[in-house]
Coordinates of C-alpha atoms and ligand atoms in Angstrom, one line a residue:
M1 CA -11.9 -11.4 13.6
P2 CA -8.9 -10.6 15.7
R3 CA -9.0 -13.2 18.5
S4 CA -6.9 -11.7 21.2
D5 CA -7.4 -8.6 23.4
V6 CA -4.8 -6.5 21.6
P7 CA -6.0 -3.7 19.3
W8 CA -7.1 -5.1 15.9
W9 CA -4.5 -3.2 14.0
R10 CA -1.6 -4.9 15.7
E11 CA -2.4 -8.1 14.0
A12 CA -5.0 -7.6 11.3
V13 CA -4.7 -9.1 7.8
I14 CA -5.7 -6.1 5.6
Y15 CA -6.8 -6.7 2.0
Q16 CA -6.0 -3.9 -0.4
V17 CA -8.9 -3.1 -2.8
Y18 CA -7.8 -1.1 -5.8
P19 CA -11.4 0.0 -6.7
R20 CA -10.9 0.4 -10.5
S21 CA -9.7 -3.1 -10.9
F22 CA -11.6 -5.1 -8.2
A23 CA -15.2 -5.5 -9.4
D24 CA -17.4 -3.5 -11.8
A25 CA -21.1 -3.2 -11.1
D26 CA -22.2 -0.8 -13.8
G27 CA -20.6 -2.4 -16.8
N28 CA -18.3 0.4 -17.9
G29 CA -15.2 -1.8 -17.5
I30 CA -13.9 0.2 -14.5
G31 CA -14.4 -1.2 -11.0
D32 CA -16.5 0.7 -8.5
L33 CA -17.8 0.8 -4.9
P34 CA -21.0 -1.1 -5.6
G35 CA -18.9 -3.8 -7.3
A36 CA -16.6 -3.9 -4.2
R37 CA -19.6 -4.1 -2.0
S38 CA -21.0 -7.0 -3.9
R39 CA -17.7 -9.0 -3.3
L40 CA -17.5 -8.5 0.5
A41 CA -18.8 -12.0 1.0
Y42 CA -15.8 -13.2 -1.0
L43 CA -13.5 -11.4 1.3
R44 CA -15.3 -12.8 4.3
R45 CA -14.8 -16.3 2.9
L46 CA -11.2 -15.6 2.2
G47 CA -10.9 -14.6 5.9
V48 CA -9.4 -11.1 6.0
D49 CA -9.9 -8.7 8.9
A50 CA -10.0 -5.4 7.1
V51 CA -10.0 -3.8 3.6
W52 CA -8.0 -0.8 2.6
L53 CA -9.7 1.1 -0.3
S54 CA -7.3 3.0 -2.6
P55 CA -8.7 6.4 -3.6
F56 CA -12.3 6.6 -4.9
Y57 CA -12.6 10.4 -4.5
P58 CA -13.5 12.9 -7.4
S59 CA -10.4 13.1 -9.5
P60 CA -9.3 13.7 -13.1
Q61 CA -7.7 10.2 -12.7
A62 CA -4.3 11.5 -13.9
D63 CA -2.7 9.2 -11.4
A64 CA -5.5 6.7 -10.9
G65 CA -7.2 8.7 -8.3
Y66 CA -4.0 9.7 -6.3
D67 CA -4.8 13.2 -7.7
V68 CA -7.8 14.2 -5.6
S69 CA -10.0 17.2 -6.6
D70 CA -12.5 16.8 -3.7
Y71 CA -11.6 15.0 -0.5
R72 CA -15.2 14.7 0.7
D73 CA -17.0 12.9 -2.1
V74 CA -17.0 9.9 -4.3
D75 CA -16.1 10.1 -8.0
P76 CA -19.1 9.3 -10.2
L77 CA -16.9 6.7 -11.8
F78 CA -16.9 4.8 -8.6
G79 CA -20.4 5.6 -7.3
T80 CA -21.8 7.9 -4.6
L81 CA -21.4 8.7 -1.0
A82 CA -24.4 6.5 -0.4
D83 CA -22.6 3.6 -2.1
F84 CA -19.6 4.3 0.2
D85 CA -21.9 4.3 3.3
G86 CA -23.5 1.0 2.1
L87 CA -20.1 -0.6 1.7
V88 CA -19.0 0.4 5.2
H89 CA -22.3 -0.8 6.6
D90 CA -22.0 -4.2 4.9
A91 CA -18.3 -4.6 5.7
H92 CA -19.0 -3.9 9.4
A93 CA -21.9 -6.4 9.4
L94 CA -19.4 -9.0 8.2
E95 CA -16.8 -7.9 10.8
I96 CA -14.5 -6.4 8.2
K97 CA -12.9 -3.1 9.1
V98 CA -12.6 -0.4 6.4
I99 CA -9.5 1.8 5.9
V100 CA -9.5 4.6 3.4
D101 CA -6.6 6.3 1.6
I102 CA -5.8 9.9 2.4
V103 CA -3.5 11.9 0.0
P104 CA -2.1 14.9 1.9
N105 CA 1.1 15.6 0.0
H106 CA -0.6 17.0 -3.0
T107 CA -4.0 17.7 -4.5
S108 CA -5.1 17.4 -8.1
S109 CA -4.5 20.6 -10.1
A110 CA -8.3 20.4 -10.7
H111 CA -8.9 21.0 -6.9
E112 CA -10.7 24.3 -6.3
W113 CA -7.7 25.5 -4.1
F114 CA -5.3 25.1 -7.0
Q115 CA -7.6 26.7 -9.5
A116 CA -8.0 29.6 -7.1
A117 CA -4.2 29.8 -6.7
L118 CA -3.7 30.0 -10.5
A119 CA -6.2 32.8 -10.7
A120 CA -4.7 34.7 -7.8
A121 CA -1.5 36.8 -7.8
P122 CA 1.9 35.8 -6.5
G123 CA 2.0 36.4 -2.8
S124 CA -1.7 35.8 -2.3
P125 CA -3.2 33.6 0.4
E126 CA -4.5 31.3 -2.4
R127 CA -1.0 30.7 -3.6
A128 CA 0.3 30.2 -0.1
R129 CA -1.5 26.9 0.2
Y130 CA 0.9 25.4 -2.4
L131 CA 4.6 25.8 -3.0
F132 CA 4.8 28.6 -5.6
R133 CA 8.2 30.2 -6.1
D134 CA 9.8 32.6 -8.5
G135 CA 12.1 31.1 -11.1
R136 CA 15.8 31.5 -11.4
G137 CA 17.8 33.1 -14.2
A138 CA 16.9 35.9 -16.5
G139 CA 13.1 36.7 -16.2
G140 CA 12.7 33.7 -13.8
G141 CA 12.7 31.3 -16.8
E142 CA 14.5 28.5 -15.0
P143 CA 13.0 26.3 -12.2
P144 CA 13.6 27.5 -8.6
N145 CA 15.9 24.5 -7.9
D146 CA 17.0 21.1 -9.2
W147 CA 14.4 18.9 -7.6
R148 CA 13.1 16.1 -9.7
S149 CA 9.6 14.6 -9.9
N150 CA 9.3 11.0 -8.7
F151 CA 7.6 10.3 -12.0
G152 CA 10.5 11.7 -14.0
G153 CA 11.4 15.2 -15.3
P154 CA 11.6 18.4 -13.2
A155 CA 9.5 18.8 -10.1
W156 CA 8.5 22.3 -11.1
T157 CA 6.0 23.7 -13.6
H158 CA 6.0 27.2 -14.9
V159 CA 2.6 29.0 -14.8
V160 CA 1.3 31.7 -17.0
E161 CA -0.1 34.6 -14.9
A162 CA -3.6 36.0 -15.3
G163 CA -2.2 38.8 -17.5
G164 CA -0.7 36.3 -19.9
Q165 CA 3.0 36.9 -18.9
P166 CA 5.2 34.0 -17.7
G167 CA 5.0 33.8 -14.0
Q168 CA 5.9 31.7 -11.0
W169 CA 6.7 28.0 -10.7
Y170 CA 4.9 25.4 -8.5
L171 CA 6.3 22.3 -7.0
H172 CA 5.1 18.8 -7.7
L173 CA 7.0 15.8 -6.4
F174 CA 4.8 13.7 -8.7
D175 CA 2.9 14.6 -11.9
A176 CA 2.5 18.2 -12.9
S177 CA -1.3 17.6 -12.2
Q178 CA -0.4 16.9 -8.5
P179 CA 0.8 20.2 -7.0
D180 CA 2.4 19.8 -3.5
L181 CA 0.6 21.5 -0.6
D182 CA 2.5 23.8 1.8
W183 CA 2.2 22.1 5.2
T184 CA 3.6 25.1 7.1
N185 CA 0.3 26.8 6.2
A186 CA -2.3 26.5 9.1
A187 CA -5.1 26.4 6.6
V188 CA -3.8 23.2 5.1
V189 CA -3.4 21.6 8.5
E190 CA -6.9 22.6 9.5
E191 CA -8.4 21.4 6.3
F192 CA -6.9 17.9 6.5
E193 CA -7.9 17.5 10.1
A194 CA -11.5 18.3 9.0
I195 CA -11.2 15.8 6.2
L196 CA -10.1 13.1 8.7
R197 CA -13.2 13.9 10.8
F198 CA -15.4 13.8 7.7
W199 CA -14.5 10.1 7.1
L200 CA -14.2 9.2 10.8
D201 CA -17.8 10.5 11.2
R202 CA -18.8 8.2 8.4
G203 CA -17.4 5.2 10.3
V204 CA -14.0 4.4 8.8
D205 CA -11.7 2.4 10.9
G206 CA -8.5 4.1 9.8
F207 CA -6.4 5.7 7.0
R208 CA -3.6 4.8 4.8
I209 CA -1.5 7.9 4.4
D210 CA -0.1 8.4 0.9
V211 CA 3.6 9.6 0.7
A212 CA 3.5 10.1 4.4
H213 CA 7.2 11.1 4.6
G214 CA 6.9 13.8 2.0
L215 CA 4.7 16.6 3.4
A216 CA 7.4 18.8 5.0
K217 CA 10.0 20.5 2.8
D218 CA 13.2 22.3 3.9
P219 CA 12.0 25.9 3.8
E220 CA 15.3 27.0 2.1
M221 CA 14.6 24.5 -0.7
P222 CA 18.3 23.8 -1.4
N223 CA 19.4 22.1 -4.5
L224 CA 19.9 18.4 -4.3
G225 CA 23.2 19.1 -6.1
G226 CA 23.9 15.4 -6.6
R227 CA 24.0 14.8 -2.8
F228 CA 20.9 12.6 -2.9
A229 CA 19.5 10.2 -5.4
A230 CA 16.7 12.1 -7.1
R231 CA 14.2 9.3 -6.7
G232 CA 13.5 6.3 -4.6
P233 CA 13.8 5.8 -0.8
A234 CA 15.3 8.7 0.9
T235 CA 18.6 9.1 2.8
S236 CA 18.6 11.3 5.9
G237 CA 19.1 15.0 5.5
H238 CA 17.1 15.0 2.3
P239 CA 15.4 18.4 1.7
H240 CA 12.0 17.0 0.7
W241 CA 11.8 13.5 2.3
D242 CA 11.6 12.7 6.0
Q243 CA 11.9 16.3 7.2
D244 CA 11.4 16.5 11.0
A245 CA 8.5 18.9 10.7
V246 CA 6.4 16.2 9.2
H247 CA 6.1 14.6 12.7
D248 CA 4.1 17.6 14.0
V249 CA 1.5 16.9 11.4
Y250 CA 1.0 13.3 12.6
R251 CA 0.9 14.3 16.3
G252 CA -2.0 16.5 15.3
W253 CA -3.7 13.7 13.4
R254 CA -3.2 11.3 16.3
R255 CA -5.0 13.7 18.6
V256 CA -7.9 13.8 16.1
I257 CA -8.2 10.0 15.6
D258 CA -7.9 9.4 19.4
E259 CA -11.1 11.4 19.9
Y260 CA -13.0 8.6 18.2
P261 CA -14.0 5.3 19.8
G262 CA -13.1 1.9 18.5
E263 CA -9.3 1.7 18.1
R264 CA -9.0 3.5 14.7
A265 CA -5.6 3.6 13.2
F266 CA -3.2 5.0 10.7
V267 CA -0.8 3.2 8.4
G268 CA 1.8 5.3 6.7
E269 CA 3.3 4.8 3.3
I270 CA 6.9 5.7 4.2
W271 CA 9.6 4.8 1.8
L272 CA 12.9 5.4 3.6
H273 CA 16.3 3.7 3.7
T274 CA 16.3 2.3 7.2
T275 CA 13.7 0.7 9.5
E276 CA 14.9 3.1 12.2
Q277 CA 13.9 6.1 10.1
V278 CA 10.4 4.5 9.6
A279 CA 10.1 3.7 13.3
R280 CA 10.4 7.4 14.2
Y281 CA 6.9 7.9 12.6
L282 CA 5.5 5.3 15.1
R283 CA 6.7 6.9 18.3
P284 CA 4.0 7.3 21.0
G285 CA 1.6 10.0 19.9
E286 CA 2.3 9.6 16.2
L287 CA 1.1 6.9 13.7
H288 CA 0.1 3.4 14.7
T289 CA 1.8 1.4 11.8
A290 CA 3.7 1.8 8.6
F291 CA 4.1 -0.4 5.6
N292 CA 7.2 -2.5 5.7
F293 CA 8.9 -1.9 2.3
H294 CA 12.2 -3.4 3.5
F295 CA 10.4 -6.8 3.6
L296 CA 8.8 -6.1 0.2
L297 CA 12.2 -5.2 -1.3
A298 CA 13.9 -8.3 0.1
T299 CA 15.0 -10.7 -2.6
W300 CA 14.3 -14.5 -2.7
S301 CA 17.1 -15.4 -0.4
A302 CA 17.0 -16.6 3.2
D303 CA 19.6 -14.0 4.3
S304 CA 17.8 -11.1 2.6
L305 CA 14.4 -12.1 4.1
R306 CA 15.9 -12.7 7.6
E307 CA 17.7 -9.4 7.6
A308 CA 14.5 -7.6 6.7
I309 CA 12.5 -9.5 9.3
D310 CA 15.1 -8.9 12.1
S311 CA 15.6 -5.3 11.4
S312 CA 11.9 -4.5 11.2
I313 CA 11.0 -6.4 14.4
A314 CA 13.9 -4.7 16.3
A315 CA 13.1 -1.2 15.0
M316 CA 9.3 -1.5 15.7
A317 CA 9.9 -3.0 19.2
G318 CA 12.0 0.1 20.0
V319 CA 8.9 2.3 19.7
G320 CA 6.3 -0.2 20.9
A321 CA 4.7 -0.6 17.4
P322 CA 3.8 -3.9 15.7
A323 CA 5.7 -4.9 12.6
T324 CA 3.8 -5.1 9.4
W325 CA 4.4 -7.3 6.4
V326 CA 3.6 -6.7 2.7
L327 CA 4.8 -8.4 -0.5
S328 CA 2.7 -6.6 -3.2
N329 CA 0.7 -3.5 -3.8
H330 CA -0.6 -1.3 -6.7
D331 CA 2.9 0.3 -7.2
V332 CA 5.2 -2.7 -7.5
V333 CA 5.7 -5.8 -9.7
R334 CA 3.5 -8.6 -8.2
H335 CA 5.6 -11.0 -6.1
V336 CA 4.9 -14.0 -8.3
S337 CA 6.8 -12.2 -11.1
R338 CA 9.5 -10.6 -8.8
Y339 CA 10.5 -13.9 -7.5
G340 CA 10.1 -15.9 -10.7
D341 CA 13.1 -14.7 -12.8
G342 CA 10.9 -15.0 -15.8
D343 CA 9.3 -18.3 -14.8
V344 CA 5.8 -17.8 -13.6
A345 CA 5.3 -21.3 -12.2
L346 CA 8.5 -21.0 -10.2
G347 CA 7.6 -17.5 -9.1
R348 CA 4.2 -18.7 -7.9
Q349 CA 5.8 -21.5 -5.8
R350 CA 8.1 -19.0 -4.2
A351 CA 5.4 -16.4 -3.8
R352 CA 3.2 -18.9 -2.0
A353 CA 6.1 -19.9 0.3
A354 CA 7.0 -16.3 1.1
T355 CA 3.3 -15.5 1.8
L356 CA 2.9 -18.4 4.1
M357 CA 5.9 -17.3 6.0
M358 CA 4.7 -13.7 6.0
L359 CA 1.4 -14.7 7.5
A360 CA 3.2 -16.4 10.4
L361 CA 5.3 -13.4 11.3
P362 CA 4.4 -11.3 14.4
G363 CA 2.3 -8.2 13.6
S364 CA -0.2 -7.3 10.8
A365 CA 0.0 -8.2 7.1
Y366 CA -1.3 -6.8 3.9
I367 CA -2.6 -8.7 0.9
Y368 CA -3.0 -6.9 -2.5
Q369 CA -6.1 -7.9 -4.4
G370 CA -5.4 -10.9 -6.8
E371 CA -2.3 -12.2 -5.0
E372 CA -4.6 -14.8 -3.3
L373 CA -5.2 -16.0 -6.9
G374 CA -1.5 -16.2 -7.6
L375 CA -1.8 -13.6 -10.3
P376 CA 1.5 -12.7 -12.1
E377 CA 2.4 -9.2 -13.3
V378 CA 1.0 -8.5 -16.8
L379 CA 4.2 -7.6 -18.6
D380 CA 3.0 -7.2 -22.2
L381 CA 0.4 -4.5 -22.0
P382 CA 0.3 -2.4 -25.2
D383 CA 2.0 0.9 -24.5
E384 CA -1.0 2.9 -25.8
L385 CA -3.2 1.5 -23.1
R386 CA -0.9 2.3 -20.2
E387 CA -2.2 5.0 -17.9
D388 CA 0.7 5.3 -15.4
P389 CA 1.7 9.0 -15.6
A390 CA 5.3 8.1 -15.0
F391 CA 5.3 6.1 -18.3
R392 CA 4.7 9.2 -20.2
R393 CA 7.0 11.4 -18.2
T394 CA 9.9 9.0 -18.7
Q395 CA 9.2 8.1 -22.3
G396 CA 8.5 4.5 -21.3
K397 CA 11.7 4.0 -19.3
D398 CA 9.7 3.8 -16.1
G399 CA 6.1 3.8 -15.1
R400 CA 5.0 0.3 -15.7
R401 CA 2.7 0.1 -12.7
D402 CA -0.4 -0.8 -14.9
G403 CA 1.0 -4.3 -15.0
C404 CA -0.2 -5.0 -11.5
R405 CA -3.5 -3.2 -11.9
V406 CA -5.2 -5.4 -14.4
P407 CA -8.9 -6.1 -13.5
L408 CA -9.4 -9.3 -11.4
P409 CA -10.6 -12.5 -13.0
W410 CA -13.7 -13.6 -11.1
S411 CA -15.3 -16.4 -13.1
G412 CA -15.8 -18.0 -16.5
G413 CA -13.4 -19.0 -19.3
A414 CA -12.8 -15.8 -21.2
P415 CA -12.3 -12.1 -20.5
P416 CA -13.9 -10.1 -18.8
F417 CA -13.9 -13.1 -16.5
G418 CA -17.0 -11.9 -14.6
F419 CA -15.3 -8.6 -13.7
G420 CA -18.5 -6.8 -14.6
P421 CA -21.6 -7.0 -16.8
G422 CA -19.9 -5.2 -19.7
A423 CA -17.7 -6.8 -22.3
D424 CA -14.6 -4.6 -21.7
T425 CA -12.2 -4.0 -18.9
W426 CA -10.1 -0.8 -18.7
L427 CA -6.9 -2.9 -19.2
P428 CA -7.1 -6.2 -21.1
Q429 CA -6.9 -9.4 -19.1
P430 CA -4.7 -12.3 -20.3
P431 CA -6.8 -15.2 -21.7
A432 CA -4.6 -17.5 -19.6
W433 CA -6.2 -16.1 -16.5
A434 CA -9.1 -18.6 -17.1
A435 CA -7.2 -20.9 -14.8
L436 CA -6.8 -18.3 -12.1
T437 CA -10.4 -17.1 -11.5
A438 CA -11.7 -16.9 -8.0
E439 CA -14.5 -19.3 -9.1
A440 CA -12.0 -21.9 -10.2
E441 CA -9.6 -21.5 -7.3
E442 CA -12.2 -21.5 -4.5
V443 CA -13.1 -25.1 -5.3
D444 CA -9.5 -26.4 -6.0
P445 CA -7.8 -27.5 -2.7
S446 CA -4.4 -27.1 -4.3
S447 CA -5.0 -23.5 -5.5
T448 CA -3.2 -20.5 -4.2
W449 CA -6.6 -19.2 -3.0
S450 CA -7.0 -22.4 -0.9
M451 CA -3.6 -21.9 0.7
Y452 CA -4.4 -18.3 1.6
H453 CA -7.8 -19.5 2.9
A454 CA -6.3 -22.2 5.0
A455 CA -3.5 -20.0 6.4
L456 CA -6.0 -17.2 7.4
A457 CA -8.2 -19.7 9.1
V458 CA -5.3 -21.1 11.1
R459 CA -4.1 -17.6 11.8
R460 CA -7.4 -16.7 13.4
A461 CA -7.6 -19.9 15.5
H462 CA -4.0 -20.5 16.6
P463 CA -3.1 -18.7 19.8
A464 CA 0.6 -18.3 18.7
L465 CA -0.2 -16.2 15.6
G466 CA -0.8 -12.5 15.1
D467 CA 0.8 -10.0 17.5
G468 CA 3.7 -11.2 19.6
T469 CA 7.3 -12.4 19.1
L470 CA 9.2 -15.1 17.3
A471 CA 12.3 -17.2 18.2
W472 CA 14.6 -18.3 15.3
I473 CA 15.8 -21.9 15.2
E474 CA 19.4 -21.4 14.5
G475 CA 21.7 -23.7 12.7
T476 CA 19.4 -24.5 9.8
P477 CA 21.0 -25.3 6.5
A478 CA 21.9 -22.4 4.1
G479 CA 18.8 -21.1 2.4
V480 CA 16.5 -22.3 5.2
L481 CA 14.6 -20.1 7.8
A482 CA 12.8 -21.7 10.7
F483 CA 11.2 -20.0 13.7
R484 CA 8.9 -20.9 16.6
R485 CA 6.1 -18.9 18.0
D486 CA 4.6 -19.7 21.4
P487 CA 2.6 -21.6 22.2
G488 CA 3.2 -24.6 20.0
F489 CA 3.9 -23.3 16.5
A490 CA 6.7 -23.4 14.0
C491 CA 7.3 -22.2 10.4
V492 CA 10.0 -23.4 8.0
L493 CA 10.8 -21.7 4.8
N494 CA 13.0 -23.5 2.2
T495 CA 14.4 -21.1 -0.5
T496 CA 16.7 -23.7 -2.0
A497 CA 16.1 -25.9 -5.1
N498 CA 16.1 -29.1 -3.1
E499 CA 13.8 -30.7 -0.6
I500 CA 14.9 -30.5 3.0
D501 CA 14.0 -32.1 6.3
V502 CA 12.1 -30.1 8.8
P503 CA 14.7 -29.4 11.7
A504 CA 14.7 -32.4 14.0
D505 CA 13.6 -30.5 17.0
I506 CA 10.3 -29.5 15.4
E507 CA 7.9 -32.3 15.9
G508 CA 4.2 -32.0 15.4
H509 CA 1.4 -31.9 12.9
L510 CA 1.3 -30.2 9.6
L511 CA -1.1 -27.2 9.6
V512 CA -0.6 -25.6 6.2
A513 CA 1.9 -26.2 3.4
S514 CA 2.6 -23.8 0.5
D515 CA 3.2 -26.9 -1.7
P516 CA 1.0 -29.9 -1.7
A517 CA 4.0 -32.1 -1.2
G518 CA 5.0 -30.4 2.1
S519 CA 4.6 -32.3 5.3
A520 CA 5.5 -32.1 9.0
T521 CA 8.8 -33.7 8.2
T522 CA 9.8 -32.4 4.7
V523 CA 9.7 -29.1 2.9
P524 CA 9.9 -29.2 -0.9
A525 CA 12.1 -26.8 -2.8
N526 CA 10.8 -23.2 -2.8
A527 CA 8.2 -24.0 -0.2
A528 CA 7.1 -23.3 3.4
V529 CA 5.2 -25.3 6.0
W530 CA 3.4 -24.5 9.2
V531 CA 3.6 -27.1 12.0
T532 CA 1.8 -27.2 15.3
T533 CA 4.1 -28.5 18.0
P534 CA 3.3 -30.1 21.3
L535 CA 3.4 -27.7 24.2
L536 CA 6.6 -27.9 26.2
P537 CA 5.9 -28.9 29.8
Ligands
GLC1 C1 1.9 6.7 -3.6 C2 0.9 5.9 -4.3 C3 1.1 5.9 -5.7 C4 0.9 7.3 -6.2 C5 1.9 8.3 -5.4 C6 1.5 9.7 -5.6 O1 3.2 6.3 -3.8 O2 0.9 4.6 -3.7 O3 0.2 5.1 -6.4 O4 1.2 7.4 -7.6 O5 1.8 8.0 -4.1 O6 0.3 10.0 -5.0

């Protein structure tokens, strides 16, 4: 539980549950809400403050549920609304908050609005909820502009009109099964405010906003014309990322959420070039927090990490928002593998060190399911089992996100490792994960799980941690970061390949080390330590 009097979301540790890969109750090899509910006690033991549930809504699952066909229900694959209510009830009884994902940039093409749009004529109110345009060229046979899908290929799909003749095109910044909504349409604005209320009334503590910087498009829809990278974080002036009009949407959403008691909050998924661009979404009256992808994208280097930390803290302070920290999620290569340069053991040492430092930084932090077990990315999934739509759209050049979505290993010595009562899992688990089950790691004091557990316990108890500020200890050797937090706390990260001494002016007791050889005086290679220091008079 948050221990200070600041709002919980300024310092919570939020655990991302990716429902299809977390825990399976019905034995079909796909995780579900009853499975997640049955593992809440595990999350309580681990010591997190909140869970964020990735989408569980009715969906054709073309993008693992980020293609929603009904925003007010639960897909039978994952259970029922009653299962959802039960999960929220039990989580709250364990003092765990619940955040749900909302996907406002696009619906599924199976959504009744899109089906109605296809059946209706060009210019109809049904079409006006999406971004239908006439094509260019003779007979409109070419797409309206040169925008590209984030998942590869053109961002436009040509439809066949009710009479059978080739017709208009519709915009999809992601898969063709994810048509973009037109956020200049009041019906869209009203519908999403009603959807927020639907889940707020069911007791959710907040929302993670999918592609939060994408909703507003330049009405002129100009060609990119080589001026902008077609994919990836946006630069400013981009015609479909970070348009000013998107801020009006969040001012409206903030008014809705503020009507509800209990400090409910938004976190935006906002991939932009600079922390200043992200901070504009967190101005008073807009969103509460945003993911810190600058930190996630930092490399294993003291300079890179320090730059990400300093720029984030400065930008967020400018708008009065807390910084947030994240190292892994369902879209990126797990940090064990990102930092390992092909060596999983080295990557795990570095990942543990980076995580320990992350949990000492001021603000709130995100943990992606399985990182507490030190899971690496699964790099050798057979292509035919991959479900990431970008894999198909790029002929395998991209779209390898399934590698971080492999079902969790809970117990036992062989797949399915207690994932569920069935024999199968929707993606195969590596047999080597026998050493990385929750059951094995919870009883091993040297495990990654035990480090997370210890760090989260100290974080809840130590008055210096959570929201607040940090002060760097300057003059540390190259490759070393050290900072203090008041009262009486210091963290040292050693990114070098050699053991180092803890800076001489940090004297105190070891609280947590990412490496069993760490102490209050020495930090092994690729490790971090937390030290509690005597209070200065
Ligand atoms: C976000 C999600 C990602 C999804 C995309 C389209 O980036 O995190 O998983 O594919 O949006 O909804």
